[in-house]
Coordinates of C-alpha atoms and ligand atoms in Angstrom, one line a residue:
X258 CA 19.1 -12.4 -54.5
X259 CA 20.4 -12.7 -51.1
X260 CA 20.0 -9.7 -48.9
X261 CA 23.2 -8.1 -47.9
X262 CA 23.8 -6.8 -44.6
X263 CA 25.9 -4.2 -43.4
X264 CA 27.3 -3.1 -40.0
X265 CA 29.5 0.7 -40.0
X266 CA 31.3 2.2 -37.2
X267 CA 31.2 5.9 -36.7
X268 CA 32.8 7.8 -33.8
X269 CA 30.6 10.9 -32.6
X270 CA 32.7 14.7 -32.9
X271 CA 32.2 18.0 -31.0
X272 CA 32.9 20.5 -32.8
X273 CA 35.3 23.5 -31.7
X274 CA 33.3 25.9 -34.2
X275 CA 30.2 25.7 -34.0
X276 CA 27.2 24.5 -36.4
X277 CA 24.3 26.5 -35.4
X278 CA 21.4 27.8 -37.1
X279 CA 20.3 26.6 -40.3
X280 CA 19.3 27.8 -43.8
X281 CA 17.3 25.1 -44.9
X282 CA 15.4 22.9 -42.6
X283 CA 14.7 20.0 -44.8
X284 CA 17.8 19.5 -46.6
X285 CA 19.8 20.7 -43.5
X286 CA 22.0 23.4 -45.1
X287 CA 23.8 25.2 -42.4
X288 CA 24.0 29.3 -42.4
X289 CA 27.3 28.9 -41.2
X290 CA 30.6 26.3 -41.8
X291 CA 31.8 24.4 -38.3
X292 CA 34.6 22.6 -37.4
X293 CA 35.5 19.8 -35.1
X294 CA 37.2 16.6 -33.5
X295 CA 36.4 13.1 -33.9
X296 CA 36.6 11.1 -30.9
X297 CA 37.9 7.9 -29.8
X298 CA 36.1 7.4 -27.1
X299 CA 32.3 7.5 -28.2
X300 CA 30.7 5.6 -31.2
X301 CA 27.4 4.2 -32.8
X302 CA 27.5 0.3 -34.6
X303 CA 25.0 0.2 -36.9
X304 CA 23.5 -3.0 -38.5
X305 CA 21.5 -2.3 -41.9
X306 CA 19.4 -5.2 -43.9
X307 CA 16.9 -4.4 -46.5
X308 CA 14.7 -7.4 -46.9
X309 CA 11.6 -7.6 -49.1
X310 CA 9.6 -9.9 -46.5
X311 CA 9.5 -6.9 -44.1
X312 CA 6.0 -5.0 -43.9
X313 CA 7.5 -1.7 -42.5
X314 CA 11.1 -0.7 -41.1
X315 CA 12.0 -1.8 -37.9
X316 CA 14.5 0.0 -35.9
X317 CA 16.7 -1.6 -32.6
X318 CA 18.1 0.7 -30.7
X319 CA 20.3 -1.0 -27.1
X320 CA 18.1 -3.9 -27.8
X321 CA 14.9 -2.3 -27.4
X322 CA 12.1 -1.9 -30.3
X323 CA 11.7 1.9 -31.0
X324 CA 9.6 4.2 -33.5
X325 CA 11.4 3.8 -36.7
X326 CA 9.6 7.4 -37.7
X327 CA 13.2 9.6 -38.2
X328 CA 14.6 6.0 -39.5
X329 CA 11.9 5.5 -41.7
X330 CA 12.4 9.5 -43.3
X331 CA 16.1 9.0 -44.0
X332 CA 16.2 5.5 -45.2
X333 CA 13.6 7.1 -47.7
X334 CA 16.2 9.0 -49.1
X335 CA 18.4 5.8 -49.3
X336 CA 15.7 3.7 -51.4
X337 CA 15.5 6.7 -53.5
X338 CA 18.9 6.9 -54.4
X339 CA 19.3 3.0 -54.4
X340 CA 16.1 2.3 -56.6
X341 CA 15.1 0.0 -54.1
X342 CA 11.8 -0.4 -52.1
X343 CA 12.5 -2.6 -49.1
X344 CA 11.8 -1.8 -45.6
X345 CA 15.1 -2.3 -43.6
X346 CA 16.0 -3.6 -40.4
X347 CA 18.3 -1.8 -38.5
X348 CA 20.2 -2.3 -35.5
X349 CA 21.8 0.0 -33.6
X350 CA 24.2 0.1 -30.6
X351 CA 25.0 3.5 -29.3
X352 CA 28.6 3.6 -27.3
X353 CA 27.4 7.2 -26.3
X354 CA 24.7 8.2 -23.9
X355 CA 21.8 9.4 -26.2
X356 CA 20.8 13.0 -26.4
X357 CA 23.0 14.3 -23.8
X358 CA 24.9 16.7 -25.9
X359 CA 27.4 14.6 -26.6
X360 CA 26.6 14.7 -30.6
X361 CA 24.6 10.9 -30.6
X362 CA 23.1 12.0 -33.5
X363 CA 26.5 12.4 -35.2
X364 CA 27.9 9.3 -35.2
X365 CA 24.2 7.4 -35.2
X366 CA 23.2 8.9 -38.8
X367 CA 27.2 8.6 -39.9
X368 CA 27.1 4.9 -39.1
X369 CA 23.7 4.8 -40.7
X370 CA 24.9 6.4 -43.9
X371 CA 27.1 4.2 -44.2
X372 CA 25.6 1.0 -43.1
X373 CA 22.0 1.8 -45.3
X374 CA 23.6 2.9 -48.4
X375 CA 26.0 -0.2 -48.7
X376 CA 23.1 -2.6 -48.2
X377 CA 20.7 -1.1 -50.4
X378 CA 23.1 -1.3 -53.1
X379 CA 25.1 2.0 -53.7
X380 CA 28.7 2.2 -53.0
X381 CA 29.1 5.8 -52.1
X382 CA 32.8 8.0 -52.1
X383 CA 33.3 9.9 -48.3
X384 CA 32.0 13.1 -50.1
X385 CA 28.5 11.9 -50.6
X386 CA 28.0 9.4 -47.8
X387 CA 28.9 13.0 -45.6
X388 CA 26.3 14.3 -47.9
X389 CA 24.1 11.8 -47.1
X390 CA 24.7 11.9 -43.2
X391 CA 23.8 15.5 -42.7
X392 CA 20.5 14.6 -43.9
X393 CA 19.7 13.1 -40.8
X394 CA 21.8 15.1 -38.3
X395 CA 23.9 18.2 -39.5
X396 CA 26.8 17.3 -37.3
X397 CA 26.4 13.7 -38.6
X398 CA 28.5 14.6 -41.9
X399 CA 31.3 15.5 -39.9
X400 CA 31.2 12.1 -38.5
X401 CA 32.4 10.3 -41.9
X402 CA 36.0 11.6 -41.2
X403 CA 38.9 10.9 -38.1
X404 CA 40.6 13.7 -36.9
X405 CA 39.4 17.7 -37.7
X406 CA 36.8 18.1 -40.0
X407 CA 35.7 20.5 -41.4
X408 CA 32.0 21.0 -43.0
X409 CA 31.8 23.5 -45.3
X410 CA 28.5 25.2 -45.7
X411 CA 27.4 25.6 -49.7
X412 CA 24.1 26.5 -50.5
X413 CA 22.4 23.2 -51.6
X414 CA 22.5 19.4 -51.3
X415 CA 25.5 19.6 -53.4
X416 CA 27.6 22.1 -52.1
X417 CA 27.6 20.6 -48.3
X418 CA 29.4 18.6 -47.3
X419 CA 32.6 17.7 -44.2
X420 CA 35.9 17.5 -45.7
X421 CA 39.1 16.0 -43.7
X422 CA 41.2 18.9 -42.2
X423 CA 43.9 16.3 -40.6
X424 CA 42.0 12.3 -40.4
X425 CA 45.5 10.5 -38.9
X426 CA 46.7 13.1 -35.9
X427 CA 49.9 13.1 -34.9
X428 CA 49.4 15.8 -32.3
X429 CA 48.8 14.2 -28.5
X430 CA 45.6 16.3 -28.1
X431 CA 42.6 15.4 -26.1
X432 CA 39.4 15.9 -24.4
X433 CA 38.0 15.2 -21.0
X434 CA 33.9 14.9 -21.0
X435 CA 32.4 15.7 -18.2
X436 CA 28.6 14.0 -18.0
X437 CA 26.8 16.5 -15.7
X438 CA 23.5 14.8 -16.8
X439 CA 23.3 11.7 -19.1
X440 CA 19.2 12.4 -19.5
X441 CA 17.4 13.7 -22.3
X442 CA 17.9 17.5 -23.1
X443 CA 15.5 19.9 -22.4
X444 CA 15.6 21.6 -25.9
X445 CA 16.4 19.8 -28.8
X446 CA 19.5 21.1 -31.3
X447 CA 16.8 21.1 -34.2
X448 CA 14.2 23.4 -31.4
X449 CA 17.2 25.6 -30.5
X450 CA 19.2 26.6 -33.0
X451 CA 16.0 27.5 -34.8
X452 CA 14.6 29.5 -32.5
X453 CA 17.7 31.5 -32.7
X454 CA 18.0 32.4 -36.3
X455 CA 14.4 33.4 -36.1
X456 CA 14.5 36.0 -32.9
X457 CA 18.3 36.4 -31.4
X458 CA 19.2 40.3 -32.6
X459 CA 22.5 39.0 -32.7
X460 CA 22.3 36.3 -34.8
X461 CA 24.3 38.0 -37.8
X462 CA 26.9 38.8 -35.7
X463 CA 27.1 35.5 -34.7
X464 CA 27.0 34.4 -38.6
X465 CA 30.1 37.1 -39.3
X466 CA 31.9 36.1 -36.9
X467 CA 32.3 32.6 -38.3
X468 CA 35.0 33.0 -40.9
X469 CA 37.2 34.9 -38.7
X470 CA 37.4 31.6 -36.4
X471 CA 37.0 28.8 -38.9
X472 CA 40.7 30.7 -40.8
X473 CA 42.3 31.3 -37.4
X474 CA 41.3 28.1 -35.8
X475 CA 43.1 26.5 -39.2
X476 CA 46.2 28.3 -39.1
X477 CA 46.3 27.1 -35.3
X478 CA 45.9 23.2 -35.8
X479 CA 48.6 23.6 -39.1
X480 CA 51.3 25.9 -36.4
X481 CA 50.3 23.4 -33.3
X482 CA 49.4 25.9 -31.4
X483 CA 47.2 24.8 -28.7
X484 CA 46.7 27.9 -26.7
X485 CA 45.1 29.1 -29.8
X486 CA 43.2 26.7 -30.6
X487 CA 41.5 26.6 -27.5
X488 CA 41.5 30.2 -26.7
X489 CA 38.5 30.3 -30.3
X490 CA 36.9 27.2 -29.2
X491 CA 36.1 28.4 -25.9
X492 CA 35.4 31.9 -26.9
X493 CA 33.0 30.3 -30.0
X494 CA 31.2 28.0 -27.6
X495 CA 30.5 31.0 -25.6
X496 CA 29.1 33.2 -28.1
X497 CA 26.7 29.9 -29.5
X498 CA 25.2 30.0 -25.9
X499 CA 25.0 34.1 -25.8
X500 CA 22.5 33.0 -28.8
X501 CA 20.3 31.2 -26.8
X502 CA 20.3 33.4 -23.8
X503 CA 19.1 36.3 -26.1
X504 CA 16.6 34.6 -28.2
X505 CA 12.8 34.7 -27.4
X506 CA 12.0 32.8 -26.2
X507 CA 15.4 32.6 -24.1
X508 CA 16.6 29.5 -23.3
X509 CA 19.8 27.8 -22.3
X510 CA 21.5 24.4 -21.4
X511 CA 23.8 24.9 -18.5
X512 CA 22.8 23.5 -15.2
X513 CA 24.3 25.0 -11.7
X514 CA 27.5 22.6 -12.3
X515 CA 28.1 22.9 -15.6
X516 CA 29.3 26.5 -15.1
X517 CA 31.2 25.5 -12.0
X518 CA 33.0 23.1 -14.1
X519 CA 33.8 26.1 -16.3
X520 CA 34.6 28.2 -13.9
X521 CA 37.5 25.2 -12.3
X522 CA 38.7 24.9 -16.4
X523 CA 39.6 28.5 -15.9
X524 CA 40.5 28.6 -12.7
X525 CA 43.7 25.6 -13.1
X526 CA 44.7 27.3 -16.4
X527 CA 45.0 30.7 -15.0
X528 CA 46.8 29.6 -11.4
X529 CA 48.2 26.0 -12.1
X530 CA 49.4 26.5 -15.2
X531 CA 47.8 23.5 -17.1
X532 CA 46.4 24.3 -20.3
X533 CA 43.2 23.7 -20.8
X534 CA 39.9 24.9 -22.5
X535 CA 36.3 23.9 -22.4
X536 CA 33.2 23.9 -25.0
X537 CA 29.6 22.9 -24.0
X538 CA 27.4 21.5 -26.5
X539 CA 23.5 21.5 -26.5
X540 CA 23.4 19.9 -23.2
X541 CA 24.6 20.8 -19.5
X542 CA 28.3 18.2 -20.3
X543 CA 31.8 19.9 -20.3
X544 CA 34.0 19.1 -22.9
X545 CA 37.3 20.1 -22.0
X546 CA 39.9 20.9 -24.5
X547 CA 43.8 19.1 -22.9
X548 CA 46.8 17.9 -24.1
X549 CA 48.0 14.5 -23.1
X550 CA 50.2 14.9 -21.1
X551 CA 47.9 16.7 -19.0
X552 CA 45.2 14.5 -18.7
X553 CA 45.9 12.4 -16.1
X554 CA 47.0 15.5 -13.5
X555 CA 43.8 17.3 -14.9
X556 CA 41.6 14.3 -14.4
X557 CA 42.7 13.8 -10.9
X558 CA 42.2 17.0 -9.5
X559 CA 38.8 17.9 -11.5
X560 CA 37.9 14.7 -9.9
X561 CA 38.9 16.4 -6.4
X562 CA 36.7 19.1 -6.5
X563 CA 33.4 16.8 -8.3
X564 CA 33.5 13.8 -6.4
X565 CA 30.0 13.4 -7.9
X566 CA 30.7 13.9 -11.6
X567 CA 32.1 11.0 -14.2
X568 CA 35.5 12.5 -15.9
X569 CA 36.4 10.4 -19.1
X570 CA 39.3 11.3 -21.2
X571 CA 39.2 10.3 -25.0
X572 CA 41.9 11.2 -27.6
X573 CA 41.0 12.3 -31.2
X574 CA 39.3 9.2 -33.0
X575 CA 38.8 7.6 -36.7
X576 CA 36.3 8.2 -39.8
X577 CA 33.6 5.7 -40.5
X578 CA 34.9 1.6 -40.6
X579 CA 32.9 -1.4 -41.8
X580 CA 32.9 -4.0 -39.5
X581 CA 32.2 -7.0 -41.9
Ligands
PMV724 O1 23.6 18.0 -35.8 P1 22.7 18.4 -34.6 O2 21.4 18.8 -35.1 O3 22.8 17.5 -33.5 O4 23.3 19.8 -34.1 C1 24.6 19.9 -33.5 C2 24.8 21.2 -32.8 C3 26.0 21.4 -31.9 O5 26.4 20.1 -31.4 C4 25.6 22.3 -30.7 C5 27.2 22.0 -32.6 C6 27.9 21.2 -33.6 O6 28.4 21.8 -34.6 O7 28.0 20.0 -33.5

């Protein structure tokens, strides 16, 4: 039999409510749903070939030979559901810099969901490769669809999974990243979040609050209503970091110009009149919320004020593609 190999596409997301604690640790079941925004902008190719010859998986990451430990964990899941046994080679190109909160780990397990699973064999619906993605990364099953997702929490392998909210937008939204730091994060997602459901006194709070944004934030996308919109992502973002800040230990991923940055996003929507909201994932980069019609006056005078810092502006992007 000849081998078949596969190469997906996934686009990375952030999400605009956030996925933050969970309430099982190995199969990744969240303690609270999330939403978000695929973008255009960012995205993971990932090349998957099962081959019997191989000794052990091997795993290429910008061309460079790296552990294939996590790999080797979540194609287990893959030969498992497949029947299969082969190591896999995979190859993957990451159009995002890695682990600089700017959700790599979303669209690299998306595009290896989907890239695994077709070359061991299985031919999987968008429910269960999301399933399948958020085995490796939680925001990864977000990852499967274009547009706003959301991921709806259940209580077992089953139950959770990312649904489409709106995959083919035909609002002229947008986000600007701002890359304060491309390097590694000081605290892993995985480290964090956990470290907050076990010791923030807030953390129920945080847990309540959820619903309240997920319905609102809907209603908001259905009316258009981007003042809204952004006026919950912000605020959720914000409560997400008071987490960390009042955990123990306390811990938190802003650096000096991150909150500057904030502090400008303000700033020109409260005395220039340009609306726009930020969120900050787990890392010190801006995300900032815009419509398009904005971006380019927004870009230009955020790029006044950082001469230092790379702006990019993205529009909302697609659900997972096969490239061959
Ligand atoms: O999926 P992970 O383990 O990379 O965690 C993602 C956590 C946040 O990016 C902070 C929030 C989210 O919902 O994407």
């Amino acid at each position: 039999m000849t081998n078949l190999r596969v190469t997906a596409r996934a686009h990375t997301n952030i999400a605009l409510v956030k996925y933050w604690g969970k309430a099982d640790t190995d199969l990744i079941i969240p303690q609270n749903g999330s939403l978000s925004l695929t973008l255009d902008h960012f995205y993971t190719d990932t090349t998957v070939e099962f081959d019997s010859k191989l000794t052990t998986d091997q795993f290429i990451l910008d061309g460079e030979s790296k552990s294939p430990v996590k790999i080797t964990n979540f194609l287990n899941i893959v030969r498992q559901k497949a029947g299969i046994n082969s190591f896999a080679k995979v190859d993957s190109v990451n159009h995002v810099p890695s682990t600089a909160g700017l959700a790599s780990s979303a669209s690299a397990y998306a595009a290896l969901a989907a890239a695994a699973s077709k070359a061991s064999g299985l031919n999987l619906s968008h429910k269960e490769l999301s399933k399948l993605a958020r085995r490796g990364s939680g925001s990864a099953s977000r990852s499967i669809y274009g547009g706003f997702v959301e991921w709806i929490k259940g209580y077992n392998d089953d139950t959770s999974y990312a649904v489409p909210i709106e995959e083919d937008l035909d609002w002229k939204i947008g986000m600007i990243v701002a890359m304060v730091n491309s390097d590694k994060k000081k605290i892993s997602s995985r480290t964090g979040m956990q470290t907050v459901v076990n010791t923030s006194p807030f953390y129920s709070a945080w847990v309540e609050s959820i619903d309240d944004d997920l319905r609102n934030i809907k209603v908001a996308i259905k009316n258009r209503d981007f003042k809204t919109m952004g006026e919950i992502a912000e605020s959720n973002a914000m409560r997400m970091h008071a987490l960390n800040l009042s955990s123990s230990p306390h811990f938190n991923y802003f650096e000096p110009l991150s909150i500057e940055i904030m502090d400008t996003v303000e700033d020109i929507r409260t005395n220039e009149q340009i609306e726009c909201y930020y969120t900050v994932d787990a890392g010190p980069n801006i995300k900032i919320l815009c419509q398009q019609k904005d971006a380019d006056d927004l870009l230009s005078k955020l790029r006044v004020r950082f001469p230092q810092i790379q702006f990019s502006f993205t529009k909302p992007g697609p659900g997972i593609k096969y490239l061959n």
